[in-house]
XYZ file of C-alpha atoms in Angstrom:
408
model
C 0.000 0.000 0.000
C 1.243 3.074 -0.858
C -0.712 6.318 -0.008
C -4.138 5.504 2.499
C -5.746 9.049 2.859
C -8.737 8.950 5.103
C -10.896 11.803 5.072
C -13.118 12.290 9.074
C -15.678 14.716 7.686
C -17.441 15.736 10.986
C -14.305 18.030 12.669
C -12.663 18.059 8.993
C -9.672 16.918 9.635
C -7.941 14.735 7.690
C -5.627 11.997 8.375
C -2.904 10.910 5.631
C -1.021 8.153 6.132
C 2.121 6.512 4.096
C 3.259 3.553 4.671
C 6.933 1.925 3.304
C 7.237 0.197 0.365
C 10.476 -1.214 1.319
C 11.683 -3.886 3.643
C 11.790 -2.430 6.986
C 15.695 -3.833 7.310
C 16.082 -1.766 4.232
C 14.313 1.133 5.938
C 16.601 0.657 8.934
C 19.348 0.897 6.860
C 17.940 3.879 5.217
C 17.688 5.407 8.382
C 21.184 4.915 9.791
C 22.978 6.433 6.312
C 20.851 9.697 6.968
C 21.924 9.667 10.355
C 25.453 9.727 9.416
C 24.950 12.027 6.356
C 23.102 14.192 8.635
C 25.485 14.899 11.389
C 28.863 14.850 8.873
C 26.844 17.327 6.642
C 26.102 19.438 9.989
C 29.384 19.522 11.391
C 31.036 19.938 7.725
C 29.336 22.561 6.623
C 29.093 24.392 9.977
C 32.586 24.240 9.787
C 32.837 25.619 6.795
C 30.535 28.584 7.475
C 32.375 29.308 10.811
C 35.685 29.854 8.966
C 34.120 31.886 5.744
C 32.592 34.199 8.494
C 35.806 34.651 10.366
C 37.700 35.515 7.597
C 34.748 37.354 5.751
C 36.518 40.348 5.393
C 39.187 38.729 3.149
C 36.782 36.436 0.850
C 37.184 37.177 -2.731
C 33.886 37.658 -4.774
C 34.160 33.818 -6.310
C 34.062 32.069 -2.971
C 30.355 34.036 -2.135
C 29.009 30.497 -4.101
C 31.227 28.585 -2.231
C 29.255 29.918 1.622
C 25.923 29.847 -0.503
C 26.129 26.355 -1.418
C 26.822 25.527 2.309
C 23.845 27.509 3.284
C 21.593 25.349 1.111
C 23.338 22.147 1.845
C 22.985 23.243 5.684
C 19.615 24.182 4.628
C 18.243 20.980 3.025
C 20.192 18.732 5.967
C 18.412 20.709 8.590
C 15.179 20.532 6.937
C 14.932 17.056 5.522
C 16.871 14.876 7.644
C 14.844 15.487 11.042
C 11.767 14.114 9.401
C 13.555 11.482 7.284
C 15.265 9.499 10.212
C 12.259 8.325 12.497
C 10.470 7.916 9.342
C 12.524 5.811 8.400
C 13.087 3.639 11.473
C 9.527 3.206 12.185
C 8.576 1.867 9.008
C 6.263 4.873 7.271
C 5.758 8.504 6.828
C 5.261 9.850 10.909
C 3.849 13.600 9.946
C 0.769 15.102 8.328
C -0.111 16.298 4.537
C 1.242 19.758 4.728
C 4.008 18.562 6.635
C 4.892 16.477 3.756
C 4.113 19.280 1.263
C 6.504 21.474 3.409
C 9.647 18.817 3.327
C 8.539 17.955 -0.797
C 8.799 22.062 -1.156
C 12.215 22.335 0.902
C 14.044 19.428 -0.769
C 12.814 21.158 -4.291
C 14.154 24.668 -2.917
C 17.565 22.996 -1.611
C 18.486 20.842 -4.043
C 17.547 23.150 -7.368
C 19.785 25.973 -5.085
C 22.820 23.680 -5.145
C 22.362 22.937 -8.671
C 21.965 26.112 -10.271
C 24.635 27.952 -7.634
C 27.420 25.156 -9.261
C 25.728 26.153 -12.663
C 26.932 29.825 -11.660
C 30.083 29.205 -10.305
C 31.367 27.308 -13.104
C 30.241 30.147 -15.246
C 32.388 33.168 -13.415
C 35.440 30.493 -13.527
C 35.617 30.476 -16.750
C 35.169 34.554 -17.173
C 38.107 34.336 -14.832
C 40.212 31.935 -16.826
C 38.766 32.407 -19.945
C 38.041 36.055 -20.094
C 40.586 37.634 -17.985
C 39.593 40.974 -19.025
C 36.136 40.914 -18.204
C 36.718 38.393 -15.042
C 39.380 40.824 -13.065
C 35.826 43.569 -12.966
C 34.149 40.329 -11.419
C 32.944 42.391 -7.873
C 31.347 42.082 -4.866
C 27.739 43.478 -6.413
C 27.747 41.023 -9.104
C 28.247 37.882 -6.499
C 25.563 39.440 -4.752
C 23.312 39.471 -7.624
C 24.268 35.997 -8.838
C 23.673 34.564 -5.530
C 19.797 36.423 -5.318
C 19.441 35.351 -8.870
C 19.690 31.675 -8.209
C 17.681 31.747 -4.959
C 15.303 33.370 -7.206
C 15.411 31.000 -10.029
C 15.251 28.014 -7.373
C 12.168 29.509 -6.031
C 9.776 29.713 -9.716
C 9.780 25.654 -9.731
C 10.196 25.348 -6.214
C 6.720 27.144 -5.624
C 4.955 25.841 -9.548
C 3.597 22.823 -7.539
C 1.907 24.826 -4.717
C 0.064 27.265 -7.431
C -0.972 23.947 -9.587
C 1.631 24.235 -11.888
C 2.709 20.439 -10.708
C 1.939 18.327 -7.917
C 3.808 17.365 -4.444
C 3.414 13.825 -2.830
C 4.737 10.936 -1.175
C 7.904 9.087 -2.620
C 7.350 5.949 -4.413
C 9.312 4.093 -1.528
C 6.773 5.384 0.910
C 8.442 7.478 4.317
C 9.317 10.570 2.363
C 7.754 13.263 -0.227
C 8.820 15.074 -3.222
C 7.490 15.524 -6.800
C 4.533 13.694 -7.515
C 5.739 11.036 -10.084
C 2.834 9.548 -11.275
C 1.266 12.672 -12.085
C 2.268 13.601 -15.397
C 0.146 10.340 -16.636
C -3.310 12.171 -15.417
C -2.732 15.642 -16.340
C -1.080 17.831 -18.730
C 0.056 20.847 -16.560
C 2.158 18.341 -14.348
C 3.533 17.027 -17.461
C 4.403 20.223 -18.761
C 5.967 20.844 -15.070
C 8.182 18.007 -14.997
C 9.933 18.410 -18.710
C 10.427 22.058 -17.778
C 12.278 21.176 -14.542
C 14.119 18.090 -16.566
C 15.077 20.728 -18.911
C 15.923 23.896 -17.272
C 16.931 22.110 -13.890
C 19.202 19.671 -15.236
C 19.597 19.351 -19.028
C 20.927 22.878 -19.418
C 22.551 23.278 -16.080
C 24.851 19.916 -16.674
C 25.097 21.532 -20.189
C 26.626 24.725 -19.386
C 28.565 23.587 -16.806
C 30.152 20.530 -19.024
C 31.131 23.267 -21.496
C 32.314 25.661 -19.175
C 35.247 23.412 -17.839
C 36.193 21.770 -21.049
C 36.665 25.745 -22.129
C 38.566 26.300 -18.822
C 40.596 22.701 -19.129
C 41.645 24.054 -22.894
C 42.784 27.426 -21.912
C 44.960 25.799 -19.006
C 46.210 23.590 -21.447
C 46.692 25.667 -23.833
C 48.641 28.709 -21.075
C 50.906 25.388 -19.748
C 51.837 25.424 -23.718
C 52.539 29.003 -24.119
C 55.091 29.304 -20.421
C 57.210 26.325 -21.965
C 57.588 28.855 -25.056
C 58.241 31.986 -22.597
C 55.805 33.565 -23.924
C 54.042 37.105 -22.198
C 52.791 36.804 -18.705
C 49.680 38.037 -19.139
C 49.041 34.579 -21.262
C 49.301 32.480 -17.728
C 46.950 31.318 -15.864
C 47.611 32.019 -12.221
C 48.140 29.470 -9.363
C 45.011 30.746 -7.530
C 42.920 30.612 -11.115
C 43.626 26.409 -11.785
C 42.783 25.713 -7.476
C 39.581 27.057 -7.589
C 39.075 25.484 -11.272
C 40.587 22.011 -9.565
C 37.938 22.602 -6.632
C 35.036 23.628 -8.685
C 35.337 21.031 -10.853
C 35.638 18.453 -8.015
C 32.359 19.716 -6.158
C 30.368 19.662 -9.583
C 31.520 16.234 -10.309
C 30.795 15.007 -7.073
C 27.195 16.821 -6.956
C 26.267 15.697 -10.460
C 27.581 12.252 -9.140
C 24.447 11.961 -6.249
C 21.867 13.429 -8.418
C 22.054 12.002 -11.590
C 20.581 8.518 -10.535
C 17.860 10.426 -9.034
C 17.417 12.083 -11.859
C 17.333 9.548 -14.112
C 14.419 7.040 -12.044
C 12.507 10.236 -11.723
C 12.428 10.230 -15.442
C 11.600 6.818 -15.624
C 8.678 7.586 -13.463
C 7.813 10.453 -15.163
C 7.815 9.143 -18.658
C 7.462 5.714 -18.671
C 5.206 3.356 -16.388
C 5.220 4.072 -12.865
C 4.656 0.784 -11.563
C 7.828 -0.563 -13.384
C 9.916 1.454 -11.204
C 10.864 -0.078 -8.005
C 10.922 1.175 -4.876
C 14.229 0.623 -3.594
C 15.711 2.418 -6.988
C 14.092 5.231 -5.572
C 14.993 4.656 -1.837
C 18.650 4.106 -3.012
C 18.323 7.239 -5.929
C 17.514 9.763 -3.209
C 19.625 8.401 -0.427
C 22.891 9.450 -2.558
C 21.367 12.279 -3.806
C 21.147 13.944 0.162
C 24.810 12.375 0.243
C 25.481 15.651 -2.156
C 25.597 17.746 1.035
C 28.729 16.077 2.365
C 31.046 16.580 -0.671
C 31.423 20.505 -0.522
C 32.810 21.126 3.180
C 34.938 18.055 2.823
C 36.718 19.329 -0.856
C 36.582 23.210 0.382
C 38.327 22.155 3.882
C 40.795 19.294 2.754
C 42.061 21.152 -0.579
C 41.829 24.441 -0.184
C 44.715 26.050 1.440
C 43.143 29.442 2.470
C 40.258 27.262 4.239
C 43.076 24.797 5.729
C 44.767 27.839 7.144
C 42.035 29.554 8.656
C 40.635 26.664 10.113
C 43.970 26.041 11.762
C 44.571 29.387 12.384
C 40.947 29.740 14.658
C 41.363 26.083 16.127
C 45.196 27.543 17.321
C 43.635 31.052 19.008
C 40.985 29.025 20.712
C 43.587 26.524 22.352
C 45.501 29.248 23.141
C 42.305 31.521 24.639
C 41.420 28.417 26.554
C 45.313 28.156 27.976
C 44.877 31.662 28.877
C 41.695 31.757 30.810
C 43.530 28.135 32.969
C 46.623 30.256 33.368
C 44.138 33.838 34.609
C 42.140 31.257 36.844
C 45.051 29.214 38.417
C 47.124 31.964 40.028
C 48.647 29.687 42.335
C 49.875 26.983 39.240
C 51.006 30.137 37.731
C 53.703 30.813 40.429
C 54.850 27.572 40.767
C 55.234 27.400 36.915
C 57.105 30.900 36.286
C 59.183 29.186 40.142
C 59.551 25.881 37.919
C 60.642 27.813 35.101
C 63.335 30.133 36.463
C 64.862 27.306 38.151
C 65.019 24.842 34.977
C 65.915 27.791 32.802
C 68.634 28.645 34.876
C 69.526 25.215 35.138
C 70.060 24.416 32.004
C 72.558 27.693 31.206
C 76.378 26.740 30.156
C 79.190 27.962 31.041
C 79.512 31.196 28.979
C 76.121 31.876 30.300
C 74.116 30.690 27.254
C 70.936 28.614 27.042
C 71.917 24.930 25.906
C 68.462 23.533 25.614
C 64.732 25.163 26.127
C 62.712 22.044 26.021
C 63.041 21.133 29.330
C 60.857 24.481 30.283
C 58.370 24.077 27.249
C 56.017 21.414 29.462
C 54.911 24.369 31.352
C 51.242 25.585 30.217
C 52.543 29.002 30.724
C 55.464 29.116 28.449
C 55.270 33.050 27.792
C 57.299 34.285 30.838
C 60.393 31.672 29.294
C 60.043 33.759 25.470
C 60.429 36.850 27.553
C 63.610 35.839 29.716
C 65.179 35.373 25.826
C 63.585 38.022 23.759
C 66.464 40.123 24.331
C 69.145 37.903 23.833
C 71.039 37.324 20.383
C 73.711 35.489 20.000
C 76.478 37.145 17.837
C 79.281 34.855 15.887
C 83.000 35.820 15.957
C 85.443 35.441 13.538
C 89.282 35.422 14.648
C 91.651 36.929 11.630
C 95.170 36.564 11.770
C 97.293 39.641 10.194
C 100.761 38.730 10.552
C 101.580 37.983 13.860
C 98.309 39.939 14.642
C 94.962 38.013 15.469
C 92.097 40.183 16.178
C 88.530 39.303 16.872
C 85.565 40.710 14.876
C 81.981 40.203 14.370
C 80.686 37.892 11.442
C 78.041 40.840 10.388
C 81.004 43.563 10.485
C 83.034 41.689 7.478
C 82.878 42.711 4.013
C 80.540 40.409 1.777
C 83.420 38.692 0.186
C 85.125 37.652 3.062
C 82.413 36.334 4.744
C 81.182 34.324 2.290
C 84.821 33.126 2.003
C 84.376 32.919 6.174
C 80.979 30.604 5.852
């Protein structure tokens, strides 16, 4: 049984039940993978977000699509998952109709966000690579736009279905909703609907973005050619130009990756007969489609260095914050340490007076005090020349270039 709605006509309300199509191990399994997907895509792209707003006021205009395809990965993980997971463990759909309409409407929203914002930033790379002249005026006002434009363009087939231009429902596997399907085969506005959004939500997206990094890979190719022949500068294509081609291109093939299957049983459905479709295509279609929200954080924060940094940079100051706030709290640890550390430091001093070895004071958790005892000191080298009978003694730095490279 797929959909049961019951109608109670007296206190008009209505009851709608769905109830899995799958195996309920399969639905357990289901439900464990979104649990995992779901906190990974939550601490990944929180991550990511934390470090983009930290160093916000150094982001170049490109990366804008980078934090706005977090925001509706974040977005679609936060508003999916929660209603997904003890769907999915007990066996059917747990919420009401407009409940469902509301996650159908959100995954819709999300996922054509993602989609088109890739579609976007594969378009400014290659007025980057491509068109250098045009690509250096890239600015802050035109991400802007960009970004409003695809929330924008997300939104027209995200809300078609609510105005009748389309239909919402329940999954054909049962504990989820999203595009009704079935419903192109009983009328012709959802038909209409769902070629439009194969079309202009997928077709021409993977389109442009195909062509827009075969252009890129030819121009890189093609500048690689033209530095072995010392050719003009201006012909090169910067180091910071082929990263974020190298990252772009690894996000869109790793997006187009999850949704294609999706895309493609959806189109079986659509198109063909329903009923030939089975359910656990779709269960297994959509379950690596909401995988999609795991592959940006992880390519933005493992590859790319001015993430990497950042991210180290922040996790360092809040060690070092926390270190602080046990040294201000401690007082009496903090004598014995700076007691500890005069008497190792002093320990440990030569002969001539000169630190052999500062390990042994860098166990202390207030290791400040020890860089101050030495911030003054700096060691000079000597040279001994011998004029004649003569020797005198003279500073390396004071010699003549010649003679101290001669010296070293």
């Amino acid at each position: 049984m797929r959909q049961c709605p019951t109608y109670t006509m007296g206190n008009a309300s209505e009851t709608f039940l769905l109830v899995s199509r799958i195996s309920k191990n399969n639905d357990f399994l289901m439900g464990t993978l979104y649990t995992i997907f779901g906190v990974l895509s939550i601490a990944g792209n929180g991550v990511l977000l934390f470090v983009a707003y930290r160093k916000k006021s150094s982001l170049k205009p490109a990366e804008f699509f980078v934090v706005n395809l977090a925001i509706s990965d974040l977005g679609m993980t936060m508003s999916l998952f929660p209603l997904a997971i003890p769907s999915a463990y007990t066996h059917m759909w747990l919420f009401n109709k407009p409940t469902c309409t509301v996650y159908a409407f959100c995954g819709v929203l999300f996922g054509l966000c993602s989609l088109t914002n890739l579609t976007v930033l594969s378009c400014v790379c290659w007025l980057k690579v491509c068109c250098p002249n045009y690509g250096n005026k890239f600015s802050y006002c035109h991400a802007w736009l960009l970004v409003a434009g695809v929330w924008c363009y997300a939104s027209v087939f995200a809300v078609g279905p609510l105005s009748g231009w389309g239909e919402y429902g329940a999954e054909p596997y049962g504990t989820a909703c999203c595009i009704n399907w079935h419903a192109p085969s009983q009328n012709s506005a959802a038909m209409s609907y769902i070629i439009c959004l194969f079309f202009f939500c997928y077709i021409v997206p993977c389109t442009v973005i195909f062509l827009s990094y075969m252009f890129i890979l030819m121009t890189v190719r093609g500048s690689r050619q033209a530095v072995q022949q010392h050719m003009s500068p201006q012909n090169k294509i910067t180091n910071a130009h082929t990263l974020i081609v190298k990252l772009s291109v690894a996000v869109c093939i790793g997006f187009l990756t999850a949704w294609s299957p999706y895309a493609i049983v959806s189109m079986w459905a659509a198109f063909g007969n329903p009923t030939n479709v089975p359910p656990m295509a779709f269960a297994l279609a959509a379950i690596f489609a909401k995988s999609s929200t795991l592959y940006n954080p992880i390519v933005y924060l493992v590859f790319k260095p001015n993430f990497r940094k950042s991210l180290c940079r922040d996790v360092a100051l809040c060690r070092k914050s926390m270190c602080g706030c046990l040294c201000l709290h401690s007082s009496t640890q903090k004598g014995t340490c700076m007691q500890a550390q005069s008497k190792e430091c002093n320990s440990t001093r030569s002969s001539n007076g000169l630190p052999e070895n500062h390990r042994n004071c860098r166990h202390c958790p207030c290791p400040e005090t020890v860089r101050q005892n030495f911030t003054d000191y700096s060691p000079q080298q000597t040279a001994r020349i011998l004029k004649g009978s003569v020797h005198s003694e003279v500073a390396v730095s004071q010699l003549s270039n010649e003679m101290q490279s001669d010296f070293l």
